[in-house]
Backbone as numpy.savetxt, mean C-alpha at the origin, in Angstrom:
# Nx Ny Nz CAx CAy CAz Cx Cy Cz
8.80 -30.17 0.40 7.95 -28.97 0.40 8.83 -27.73 0.40
8.31 -26.66 -0.20 9.09 -25.42 -0.30 8.99 -24.62 1.00
10.10 -23.97 1.34 10.15 -23.10 2.51 9.78 -21.68 2.10
8.75 -21.13 2.74 8.27 -19.79 2.42 8.50 -18.87 3.61
9.29 -17.84 3.41 9.51 -16.82 4.45 8.42 -15.76 4.30
7.63 -15.57 5.32 6.60 -14.53 5.31 7.15 -13.36 6.11
7.58 -12.31 5.40 8.18 -11.16 6.09 7.09 -10.19 6.50
7.20 -9.68 7.71 6.17 -8.80 8.29 6.82 -7.86 9.28
6.09 -6.80 9.64 6.62 -5.80 10.57 7.03 -4.55 9.84
8.34 -4.31 9.75 8.81 -3.12 9.04 9.24 -2.02 9.97
9.66 -0.90 9.35 10.25 0.21 10.09 9.29 1.39 10.26
8.07 1.28 9.77 7.16 2.43 9.78 6.06 2.23 10.82
5.20 3.24 10.91 4.08 3.17 11.86 3.01 2.18 11.43
3.18 1.56 10.26 2.24 0.54 9.80 2.61 -0.87 10.26
3.61 -0.99 11.12 4.14 -2.32 11.44 3.10 -3.22 12.10
2.22 -2.63 12.92 1.20 -3.46 13.60 0.23 -4.09 12.60
-0.17 -3.30 11.59 -1.06 -3.84 10.55 -0.33 -4.91 9.76
0.96 -4.69 9.51 1.75 -5.68 8.77 1.84 -7.00 9.53
2.01 -6.94 10.84 2.07 -8.17 11.63 0.76 -8.95 11.54
-0.36 -8.23 11.51 -1.66 -8.89 11.35 -1.74 -9.55 9.98
-1.35 -8.81 8.93 -1.37 -9.35 7.58 -0.51 -10.60 7.47
0.70 -10.51 7.98 1.62 -11.64 7.89 1.12 -12.87 8.60
0.51 -12.69 9.75 -0.01 -13.83 10.50 -1.21 -14.47 9.81
-2.01 -13.66 9.11 -3.13 -14.23 8.34 -2.59 -15.06 7.18
-1.56 -14.54 6.49 -0.94 -15.32 5.42 -0.38 -16.63 5.97
0.31 -16.56 7.09 0.86 -17.76 7.73 -0.24 -18.76 8.07
-1.35 -18.25 8.59 -2.46 -19.12 9.01 -3.07 -19.86 7.83
-3.23 -19.17 6.70 -3.95 -19.75 5.57 -3.05 -20.37 4.50
-1.75 -20.28 4.67 -0.84 -20.91 3.71 -1.09 -22.42 3.69
-1.15 -23.00 2.51 -1.44 -24.42 2.35 -0.32 -25.26 2.98
-0.62 -25.87 4.12 0.41 -26.61 4.86 0.79 -27.93 4.18
0.00 -28.36 3.19 0.36 -29.59 2.47 1.38 -29.32 1.37
1.60 -28.04 1.04 2.53 -27.68 -0.02 3.72 -26.86 0.46
3.53 -26.12 1.56 4.55 -25.15 1.96 4.84 -25.21 3.46
6.11 -24.98 3.78 6.51 -24.74 5.16 6.58 -23.23 5.36
5.69 -22.69 6.16 5.66 -21.25 6.39 6.54 -20.84 7.56
7.28 -19.75 7.39 8.15 -19.23 8.45 7.82 -17.75 8.65
7.44 -17.40 9.87 7.15 -15.99 10.18 8.47 -15.27 10.46
8.76 -14.28 9.62 10.01 -13.52 9.76 9.66 -12.07 10.12
10.07 -11.65 11.31 9.83 -10.27 11.77 11.02 -9.41 11.36
10.72 -8.34 10.62 11.74 -7.41 10.16 11.56 -6.09 10.91
12.49 -5.78 11.80 12.48 -4.52 12.53 13.87 -3.91 12.45
13.97 -2.62 12.73 15.27 -1.95 12.67 16.28 -2.61 13.60
15.81 -3.00 14.78 16.73 -3.54 15.78 16.98 -5.04 15.63
16.16 -5.73 14.82 16.36 -7.18 14.67 15.58 -7.74 13.49
16.17 -8.75 12.85 15.49 -9.59 11.87 15.48 -10.98 12.48
14.30 -11.54 12.74 14.24 -12.83 13.43 13.15 -13.73 12.84
13.43 -15.03 12.89 12.38 -16.03 12.64 11.69 -16.30 13.96
10.35 -16.28 13.96 9.56 -16.51 15.17 8.82 -17.83 15.00
9.16 -18.83 15.83 8.53 -20.15 15.66 7.17 -20.21 16.34
6.56 -21.39 16.35 5.21 -21.55 16.90 5.15 -21.24 18.39
6.28 -21.34 19.08 6.33 -21.04 20.52 6.78 -19.61 20.79
6.85 -18.80 19.73 7.30 -17.41 19.80 8.77 -17.28 20.21
9.54 -18.36 20.01 10.98 -18.29 20.20 11.61 -17.62 18.98
12.56 -16.75 19.20 13.16 -15.99 18.11 14.54 -16.55 17.75
14.78 -16.62 16.42 16.07 -17.06 15.89 16.55 -16.00 14.91
17.78 -15.48 15.09 18.25 -14.38 14.24 18.43 -14.82 12.78
18.08 -13.91 11.88 18.27 -14.11 10.44 19.70 -13.71 10.08
20.38 -14.56 9.30 21.67 -14.21 8.75 21.43 -13.35 7.51
21.72 -12.04 7.60 21.41 -11.14 6.50 22.35 -11.32 5.31
23.42 -12.07 5.48 24.33 -12.31 4.35 23.66 -13.12 3.25
22.80 -14.06 3.63 22.11 -14.88 2.63 20.64 -15.10 2.95
20.11 -14.37 3.92 18.73 -14.48 4.38 18.38 -15.93 4.73
19.19 -16.50 5.62 18.93 -17.84 6.12 18.77 -17.77 7.63
18.37 -18.90 8.22 18.24 -18.97 9.66 18.71 -20.34 10.11
19.37 -20.40 11.26 19.84 -21.67 11.81 19.01 -22.01 13.04
18.38 -23.19 13.00 17.54 -23.67 14.10 18.03 -25.05 14.52
18.39 -25.18 15.79 18.89 -26.45 16.32 20.05 -27.00 15.48
20.93 -26.10 15.08 22.11 -26.49 14.34 21.89 -26.75 12.86
20.65 -26.60 12.39 20.34 -26.84 10.98 20.06 -25.51 10.27
20.77 -25.29 9.17 20.58 -24.06 8.41 19.38 -24.21 7.48
18.48 -23.23 7.55 17.27 -23.24 6.71 17.39 -22.10 5.69
17.21 -22.44 4.41 17.17 -21.43 3.36 15.76 -21.40 2.79
15.43 -20.29 2.13 14.05 -20.10 1.69 13.95 -20.13 0.17
12.89 -20.79 -0.31 12.63 -20.89 -1.74 11.94 -19.65 -2.28
11.20 -18.97 -1.43 10.45 -17.77 -1.85 10.12 -16.94 -0.63
9.93 -15.65 -0.84 9.54 -14.73 0.23 8.16 -14.16 -0.08
7.25 -14.30 0.87 5.95 -13.63 0.76 6.06 -12.31 1.51
5.95 -11.20 0.77 6.14 -9.87 1.34 4.83 -9.35 1.91
4.76 -9.21 3.22 3.57 -8.66 3.87 3.93 -7.41 4.69
5.01 -6.73 4.28 5.42 -5.50 4.98 4.79 -4.30 4.30
4.00 -3.54 5.05 3.43 -2.28 4.56 4.36 -1.15 4.98
4.65 -0.24 4.05 5.59 0.83 4.37 7.02 0.34 4.19
7.97 1.15 4.64 9.37 0.79 4.50 9.76 -0.33 5.48
10.63 -1.27 5.11 11.37 -1.40 3.86 10.73 -2.36 2.86
9.48 -2.76 3.09 8.86 -3.77 2.23 8.08 -3.23 1.07
7.65 -1.96 1.16 6.79 -1.40 0.11 7.49 -0.32 -0.69
8.71 0.03 -0.33 9.41 1.12 -1.00 10.60 0.65 -1.83
10.75 -0.66 -1.99 11.76 -1.20 -2.88 13.02 -1.73 -2.21
13.22 -1.43 -0.92 14.46 -1.84 -0.26 14.58 -3.36 -0.14
13.53 -4.01 0.34 13.58 -5.47 0.47 13.61 -6.13 -0.90
12.87 -5.56 -1.85 12.86 -6.14 -3.20 14.26 -6.15 -3.81
14.99 -5.04 -3.66 16.35 -4.97 -4.19 17.27 -5.96 -3.47
17.10 -6.08 -2.17 17.90 -7.01 -1.37 17.69 -8.45 -1.86
16.43 -8.85 -2.05 16.17 -10.22 -2.49 16.62 -10.46 -3.93
16.54 -9.41 -4.76 17.03 -9.56 -6.13 18.54 -9.82 -6.13
19.26 -9.11 -5.28 20.71 -9.32 -5.19 21.03 -10.74 -4.71
20.19 -11.26 -3.82 20.42 -12.60 -3.30 19.87 -13.69 -4.22
19.05 -13.30 -5.20 18.48 -14.28 -6.12 17.35 -15.08 -5.51
16.63 -14.49 -4.54 15.50 -15.17 -3.90 14.20 -14.59 -4.46
13.33 -15.41 -5.04 12.05 -14.90 -5.55 11.20 -14.32 -4.42
10.43 -13.27 -4.74 9.52 -12.70 -3.75 8.23 -12.28 -4.45
7.16 -12.15 -3.67 5.81 -12.10 -4.25 5.37 -10.73 -4.73
6.05 -9.67 -4.32 5.59 -8.34 -4.72 6.34 -7.87 -5.96
6.07 -6.64 -6.39 6.68 -6.10 -7.60 8.19 -5.91 -7.40
8.88 -5.53 -8.48 10.32 -5.29 -8.40 10.61 -3.99 -7.65
11.90 -3.76 -7.36 12.28 -2.64 -6.50 11.93 -1.28 -7.10
12.08 -1.13 -8.43 11.79 0.18 -9.02 10.31 0.50 -8.92
9.46 -0.46 -9.27 8.01 -0.23 -9.20 7.56 0.05 -7.77
8.17 -0.64 -6.81 7.83 -0.41 -5.41 8.20 1.01 -4.99
9.41 1.43 -5.34 9.85 2.79 -4.98 8.99 3.84 -5.66
8.64 3.61 -6.92 7.85 4.58 -7.68 6.45 4.73 -7.09
5.77 3.63 -6.84 4.39 3.70 -6.35 4.33 4.19 -4.91
5.41 3.98 -4.15 5.43 4.44 -2.76 5.55 5.96 -2.69
6.08 6.57 -3.75 6.24 8.01 -3.82 5.05 8.58 -4.60
4.08 9.14 -3.90 2.84 9.56 -4.54 3.08 10.58 -5.65
3.96 11.53 -5.42 4.23 12.56 -6.43 4.76 11.93 -7.72
5.77 11.08 -7.59 6.38 10.48 -8.77 5.40 9.59 -9.51
4.61 8.83 -8.75 3.63 7.95 -9.38 2.65 8.73 -10.25
2.08 9.80 -9.70 1.10 10.59 -10.44 1.72 11.20 -11.69
2.98 11.62 -11.59 3.67 12.18 -12.75 3.84 11.15 -13.86
4.14 9.91 -13.48 4.33 8.84 -14.47 3.00 8.44 -15.12
1.92 8.49 -14.36 0.62 8.04 -14.90 -0.03 9.06 -15.84
0.26 10.34 -15.65 -0.43 11.36 -16.43 -0.28 11.18 -17.95
0.91 10.85 -18.49 1.01 10.67 -19.95 0.14 9.55 -20.50
-0.33 8.65 -19.62 -1.19 7.56 -20.05 -2.67 7.96 -20.04
-2.94 9.24 -19.77 -4.32 9.71 -19.77 -5.08 9.40 -18.49
-4.35 9.02 -17.43 -4.99 8.72 -16.15 -5.25 10.03 -15.42
-6.50 10.27 -15.04 -6.86 11.50 -14.33 -6.40 11.43 -12.88
-5.89 12.57 -12.39 -5.48 12.69 -11.00 -5.98 14.03 -10.45
-6.03 14.15 -9.15 -6.46 15.39 -8.51 -5.41 16.47 -8.69
-5.85 17.72 -8.72 -4.91 18.85 -8.71 -4.14 18.82 -7.40
-2.82 19.01 -7.46 -2.02 18.85 -6.25 -1.00 19.98 -6.10
-0.50 20.11 -4.89 0.48 21.13 -4.51 1.53 20.42 -3.66
2.82 20.67 -3.93 3.89 19.97 -3.25 4.61 20.88 -2.26
4.96 20.31 -1.11 5.74 21.02 -0.10 6.81 20.09 0.46
7.98 20.65 0.75 9.04 19.91 1.43 9.30 20.55 2.79
9.86 19.79 3.70 10.19 20.31 5.01 11.15 21.49 4.86
10.84 22.59 5.51 11.65 23.79 5.43 11.18 24.80 4.40
10.26 24.39 3.50 9.71 25.32 2.51 8.86 26.40 3.19
8.81 27.56 2.56 7.89 28.61 3.02 6.46 28.15 2.72
5.58 28.32 3.69 4.19 27.89 3.55 3.32 29.10 3.27
2.76 29.15 2.08 1.86 30.23 1.67 0.46 29.64 1.55
-0.33 29.79 2.62 -1.64 29.14 2.64 -2.57 29.67 1.55
-2.47 30.97 1.25 -3.34 31.52 0.20 -2.99 30.94 -1.16
-1.70 30.71 -1.40 -1.26 30.11 -2.66 -1.77 28.67 -2.77
-1.71 27.96 -1.65 -2.18 26.57 -1.63 -3.68 26.53 -1.92
-4.44 27.37 -1.22 -5.90 27.37 -1.41 -6.27 27.79 -2.82
-5.55 28.75 -3.37 -5.83 29.18 -4.75 -5.64 28.04 -5.75
-4.69 27.15 -5.47 -4.42 26.06 -6.41 -5.35 24.88 -6.22
-5.54 24.42 -4.97 -6.29 23.16 -4.76 -7.68 23.38 -4.19
-7.95 24.59 -3.68 -9.27 24.87 -3.12 -9.47 24.25 -1.75
-10.65 24.44 -1.22 -11.06 23.86 0.06 -12.42 23.19 -0.11
-12.61 22.06 0.58 -11.66 21.33 1.40 -10.53 20.76 0.55
-9.46 20.29 1.24 -8.36 19.64 0.55 -7.78 18.59 1.48
-6.92 17.75 0.93 -6.27 16.71 1.73 -4.77 16.99 1.80
-4.22 16.84 3.00 -2.78 16.98 3.21 -2.25 15.61 3.59
-1.25 15.12 2.81 -0.77 13.75 3.00 0.75 13.71 3.01
1.33 12.79 3.78 2.75 12.50 3.58 2.94 11.95 2.16
4.02 12.35 1.50 4.25 11.86 0.14 4.52 10.37 0.12
5.27 9.88 1.08 5.57 8.45 1.20 5.00 7.96 2.52
3.98 7.15 2.43 3.34 6.65 3.64 2.07 5.91 3.28
1.50 5.22 4.25 0.29 4.46 3.98 -0.63 4.42 5.18
-1.75 3.70 5.00 -2.77 3.54 6.04 -3.34 4.87 6.50
-3.20 5.91 5.67 -3.72 7.26 5.95 -3.10 7.87 7.20
-1.98 7.33 7.66 -1.30 7.89 8.83 -0.68 9.23 8.45
-1.01 10.27 9.23 -0.50 11.61 8.95 -1.31 12.37 7.93
-2.43 11.79 7.49 -3.29 12.43 6.48 -4.43 13.18 7.15
-4.74 14.37 6.64 -5.82 15.18 7.20 -6.69 15.74 6.08
-7.97 15.84 6.37 -8.85 16.63 5.51 -8.95 18.02 6.13
-8.67 19.03 5.34 -8.66 20.41 5.83 -9.85 21.15 5.22
-10.71 21.70 6.08 -11.89 22.42 5.61 -11.73 23.94 5.65
-10.80 24.40 6.50 -10.60 25.84 6.66 -9.12 26.17 6.49
-8.83 27.32 5.88 -7.44 27.71 5.60 -6.62 27.79 6.88
-7.24 28.20 7.98 -6.48 28.34 9.23 -6.05 27.00 9.81
-6.60 25.89 9.30 -6.21 24.57 9.78 -5.10 23.93 8.94
-4.70 24.61 7.87 -3.69 24.04 6.98 -2.34 23.83 7.68
-1.92 24.82 8.45 -0.61 24.75 9.10 -0.51 23.51 9.99
-1.53 23.25 10.78 -1.51 22.11 11.69 -1.47 20.79 10.91
-2.24 20.73 9.82 -2.26 19.52 9.00 -0.91 19.28 8.34
-0.28 20.34 7.89 1.05 20.23 7.27 2.07 19.72 8.29
2.02 20.26 9.50 2.95 19.82 10.54 2.75 18.35 10.88
1.48 17.90 10.89 1.19 16.50 11.17 1.78 15.60 10.08
1.60 15.98 8.81 2.12 15.18 7.70 3.64 15.15 7.70
4.26 16.27 8.08 5.72 16.34 8.09 6.35 15.50 9.20
5.56 15.08 10.17 6.05 14.16 11.20 6.26 12.77 10.62
5.54 12.47 9.52 5.63 11.16 8.88 6.65 11.16 7.76
6.72 12.27 7.00 7.62 12.34 5.84 8.07 13.78 5.64
9.27 13.96 5.10 9.80 15.30 4.86 9.22 15.94 3.60
8.49 15.16 2.81 7.80 15.67 1.63 6.30 15.42 1.80
5.50 16.39 1.40 4.06 16.19 1.50 3.39 16.57 0.18
2.17 16.12 0.02 1.37 16.43 -1.15 0.01 16.90 -0.66
-0.45 18.02 -1.21 -1.75 18.58 -0.85 -2.64 18.49 -2.08
-3.78 17.83 -1.95 -4.63 17.55 -3.10 -6.02 18.16 -2.93
-6.60 18.53 -4.05 -7.97 19.03 -4.04 -8.92 17.94 -3.57
-10.01 18.33 -2.95 -11.06 17.41 -2.56 -11.97 17.17 -3.75
-12.17 15.91 -4.08 -13.07 15.55 -5.18 -14.28 14.87 -4.58
-15.43 15.50 -4.71 -16.67 14.92 -4.20 -17.08 13.78 -5.10
-17.19 12.60 -4.54 -17.55 11.47 -5.37 -17.56 10.17 -4.58
-17.55 9.06 -5.31 -17.58 7.73 -4.71 -16.17 7.17 -4.65
-15.76 6.71 -3.47 -14.44 6.12 -3.34 -14.51 4.62 -3.58
-13.66 4.14 -4.47 -13.62 2.71 -4.76 -12.17 2.26 -4.83
-11.97 0.96 -4.79 -10.64 0.41 -4.91 -10.71 -0.91 -5.66
-9.68 -1.18 -6.46 -9.70 -2.35 -7.33 -8.36 -3.06 -7.26
-8.39 -4.34 -6.91 -7.18 -5.15 -6.91 -6.89 -5.69 -8.29
-5.61 -5.91 -8.56 -5.19 -6.53 -9.83 -4.15 -7.60 -9.50
-4.29 -8.76 -10.12 -3.35 -9.85 -9.90 -2.94 -10.45 -11.24
-1.86 -11.23 -11.21 -1.54 -12.09 -12.34 -2.01 -13.48 -11.97
-2.91 -14.03 -12.77 -3.51 -15.33 -12.47 -3.40 -16.20 -13.72
-2.66 -17.29 -13.60 -2.46 -18.23 -14.71 -1.96 -17.51 -15.96
-1.00 -16.59 -15.70 -0.35 -15.89 -16.80 -1.11 -14.70 -17.35
-2.26 -14.39 -16.80 -3.07 -13.28 -17.28 -3.19 -12.20 -16.22
-3.17 -10.93 -16.66 -3.42 -9.80 -15.75 -4.92 -9.66 -15.60
-5.40 -9.68 -14.37 -6.84 -9.71 -14.13 -7.24 -8.76 -13.00
-8.18 -7.87 -13.29 -8.74 -7.00 -12.26 -9.73 -7.80 -11.43
-9.68 -7.60 -10.12 -10.62 -8.24 -9.22 -11.91 -7.42 -9.15
-12.97 -7.96 -8.55 -14.16 -7.15 -8.33 -13.83 -5.87 -7.56
-14.57 -4.81 -7.85 -14.30 -3.49 -7.26 -15.03 -3.35 -5.94
-14.38 -2.72 -4.98 -14.99 -2.46 -3.67 -15.30 -0.98 -3.53
-16.50 -0.69 -3.07 -16.92 0.68 -2.77 -16.70 0.94 -1.28
-16.12 2.09 -0.97 -15.82 2.46 0.41 -16.81 3.52 0.87
-17.56 3.21 1.91 -18.47 4.19 2.51 -18.00 4.41 3.94
-17.24 5.49 4.15 -16.64 5.75 5.45 -17.62 6.47 6.37
-17.57 6.10 7.65 -18.34 6.82 8.65 -17.60 8.06 9.13
-16.34 8.19 8.73 -15.54 9.34 9.08 -15.55 10.32 7.90
-14.81 11.45 8.05 -14.75 12.43 6.96 -14.10 11.86 5.71
-13.20 10.89 5.92 -12.59 10.20 4.79 -12.15 8.83 5.26
-11.59 8.02 4.37 -11.20 6.64 4.69 -9.87 6.65 5.44
-9.92 7.05 6.73 -8.71 7.20 7.53 -8.37 5.90 8.25
-7.41 5.95 9.16 -6.93 4.75 9.83 -8.05 4.04 10.56
-8.88 4.78 11.31 -9.97 4.18 12.07 -10.99 3.54 11.15
-11.29 4.23 10.04 -12.25 3.67 9.08 -11.71 2.39 8.45
-10.40 2.36 8.18 -9.81 1.19 7.52 -9.71 0.00 8.44
-9.31 0.23 9.70 -8.92 -0.89 10.54 -9.76 -1.07 11.80
-10.65 -0.13 12.09 -11.43 -0.24 13.31 -12.93 -0.27 13.03
-13.28 -0.71 11.83 -14.67 -0.99 11.50 -15.55 0.22 11.26
-14.94 1.41 11.07 -15.77 2.60 10.89 -15.98 2.92 9.41
-16.25 1.87 8.65 -16.57 2.04 7.24 -17.37 0.84 6.77
-18.09 1.04 5.68 -18.79 -0.05 5.02 -18.08 -0.31 3.70
-17.75 -1.55 3.45 -17.04 -1.92 2.23 -17.94 -2.85 1.43
-18.35 -2.37 0.27 -19.36 -3.07 -0.54 -18.70 -3.63 -1.80
-18.71 -4.96 -1.92 -18.13 -5.63 -3.08 -19.18 -6.56 -3.69
-19.53 -6.38 -4.97 -18.99 -5.40 -5.92 -19.57 -4.00 -5.69
-18.81 -2.99 -6.11 -19.22 -1.59 -5.93 -20.49 -1.30 -6.72
-21.27 -0.38 -6.18 -22.54 0.01 -6.82 -22.28 1.12 -7.83
-21.78 0.73 -8.98 -21.45 1.67 -10.05 -22.20 1.31 -11.31
-22.47 2.31 -12.17 -22.99 1.97 -13.50 -22.04 1.00 -14.19
-22.59 0.07 -14.96 -21.76 -0.98 -15.53 -20.63 -0.45 -16.39
-20.89 0.64 -17.15 -19.83 1.16 -18.01 -18.69 1.75 -17.19
-19.02 2.43 -16.08 -17.99 2.98 -15.19 -17.24 1.85 -14.50
-17.97 0.84 -14.05 -17.38 -0.33 -13.39 -16.34 -0.98 -14.32
-16.73 -1.18 -15.56 -15.83 -1.80 -16.53 -14.59 -0.93 -16.78
-14.81 0.40 -16.83 -13.69 1.31 -17.09 -12.69 1.31 -15.95
-13.19 1.24 -14.70 -12.29 1.19 -13.55 -11.42 -0.07 -13.62
-12.02 -1.19 -13.98 -11.24 -2.42 -14.10 -10.23 -2.32 -15.23
-10.64 -1.73 -16.37 -9.71 -1.57 -17.49 -8.56 -0.63 -17.10
-8.90 0.48 -16.40 -7.86 1.41 -15.94 -6.87 0.70 -15.02
-7.37 -0.12 -14.12 -6.52 -0.80 -13.16 -5.57 -1.76 -13.86
-6.08 -2.50 -14.83 -5.23 -3.41 -15.60 -4.20 -2.62 -16.42
-4.64 -1.48 -16.97 -3.73 -0.65 -17.77 -2.60 -0.08 -16.91
-2.91 0.32 -15.68 -1.90 0.83 -14.76 -0.91 -0.27 -14.41
-1.42 -1.46 -14.16 -0.57 -2.62 -13.85 0.42 -2.86 -14.99
-0.09 -2.82 -16.23 0.76 -3.04 -17.40 1.74 -1.89 -17.60
1.24 -0.65 -17.47 2.10 0.52 -17.71 3.27 0.57 -16.75
3.03 0.18 -15.51 4.08 0.21 -14.49 4.90 -1.08 -14.46
4.48 -2.07 -15.28 5.17 -3.36 -15.32 5.21 -3.99 -13.93
4.03 -4.07 -13.31 3.94 -4.61 -11.96 4.00 -6.14 -11.96
4.19 -6.70 -10.79 4.14 -8.13 -10.57 3.33 -8.38 -9.30
2.99 -9.64 -9.08 2.25 -9.98 -7.87 0.88 -9.33 -7.90
0.48 -8.76 -6.76 -0.83 -8.13 -6.69 -0.70 -6.69 -6.22
-1.57 -5.84 -6.77 -1.60 -4.44 -6.37 -3.05 -4.05 -6.09
-3.22 -2.87 -5.51 -4.56 -2.31 -5.32 -4.52 -0.84 -5.72
-5.47 -0.44 -6.58 -5.53 0.93 -7.07 -6.75 1.60 -6.46
-6.54 2.77 -5.83 -7.62 3.51 -5.18 -8.08 4.66 -6.06
-9.41 4.88 -6.11 -9.99 5.88 -6.99 -11.05 6.71 -6.26
-11.30 7.91 -6.83 -12.51 8.66 -6.56 -13.24 8.83 -7.89
-14.54 8.56 -7.89 -15.33 8.67 -9.12 -16.35 9.78 -8.96
-16.26 10.76 -9.85 -17.22 11.86 -9.87 -17.94 11.80 -11.21
-19.24 11.52 -11.16 -20.01 11.28 -12.39 -19.35 10.14 -13.16
-18.86 10.39 -14.36 -18.16 9.35 -15.12 -16.65 9.58 -15.15
-16.18 10.56 -14.37 -14.74 10.86 -14.32 -14.07 10.02 -13.24
-12.98 9.35 -13.61 -12.30 8.41 -12.72 -10.93 8.98 -12.37
-10.71 9.29 -11.09 -9.46 9.89 -10.63 -8.69 8.89 -9.78
-7.43 8.67 -10.12 -6.57 7.79 -9.33 -6.09 8.53 -8.09
-6.15 7.87 -6.94 -5.61 8.43 -5.70 -4.20 7.90 -5.47
-4.06 6.58 -5.48 -2.74 5.99 -5.27 -2.76 4.52 -5.66
-1.56 3.94 -5.72 -1.38 2.52 -6.02 -0.63 1.88 -4.87
-1.16 0.78 -4.36 -0.53 0.05 -3.26 0.01 -1.27 -3.80
1.32 -1.50 -3.63 1.92 -2.72 -4.14 2.06 -3.81 -3.09
1.81 -3.48 -1.83 1.76 -4.49 -0.76 0.47 -4.27 0.03
-0.67 -4.59 -0.59 -1.95 -4.33 0.08 -2.13 -5.21 1.30
-3.04 -4.79 2.18 -3.27 -5.50 3.43 -3.83 -6.90 3.22
-3.48 -7.80 4.16 -3.98 -9.17 4.11 -4.62 -9.60 5.42
-5.02 -8.63 6.24 -5.77 -9.01 7.43 -7.14 -9.51 6.98
-7.85 -10.17 7.87 -9.16 -10.71 7.49 -10.15 -9.59 7.18
-9.86 -8.35 7.62 -10.72 -7.21 7.32 -10.27 -6.47 6.07
-9.16 -6.89 5.47 -8.60 -6.16 4.35 -9.40 -6.36 3.06
-9.17 -5.46 2.12 -10.00 -5.40 0.92 -9.66 -6.46 -0.10
-8.37 -6.69 -0.37 -7.99 -7.68 -1.37 -8.57 -9.07 -1.06
-8.48 -9.57 0.19 -9.11 -10.85 0.47 -10.63 -10.84 0.23
-11.28 -9.72 0.52 -12.72 -9.64 0.23 -12.99 -9.74 -1.26
-12.19 -9.03 -2.05 -12.37 -9.05 -3.50 -12.10 -10.43 -4.08
-11.06 -11.09 -3.55 -10.73 -12.44 -4.03 -11.87 -13.40 -3.72
């Protein structure tokens, strides 16, 4: 049987969600075909955690582990790390150098999609609609009137590199912009401020299945909060409806767009594309290359 390393944790504030995702993958991995190994990746340690929660250090020279004097090597890595270093290309590059297959996209695609600004710039030539945005870096002069003139109110302030809506705020009044910017800058030194688009929020997974790129059923997000924030995503404060309640032509277009994005970016494994739909206009919000795998997560629901 093949040895599968399920990497989870990470260096970001999303590590708790990643641990949940990784443990769900471990739980449901076909035990008749695979030996699953839970690998915790943290800044202070990389360890294999056995069924008794005993930890064994990972040899980073070849990504192996020694248990009871026996060296274990891995045939494949299942990447369940949200945020850095699993979603921004660092782990992907590491495994490519070691020649170990892994389940998510390659390092360039991971780095590109993790950077919201760069991703949107790459998608625009393909005719993909995106929200009007304004960029700020740490230390830049903040001109709130200039920001409002460009993106309007309400607007969203987000860390440029980050996930799970951590550090993201919806701003309804100009006087609240400064506080929202400071919150986002605690997560990342670059931020993106986007116009608010009134519409239906949906998300669509895409996978490669039997050699074919295939969009999964679309999920509609109905948040009980002002937007689909951390509490709405992970603490049950949203309704997730699959398949989404969209006109059939719009539904089909969202799936076609998702497959086209997958192809344009040359992705691998599975991704999730988030959208806002206003009338028949489809706006991309972001692309996630390591989507959640908790039992409450969207990709498992769509599958």
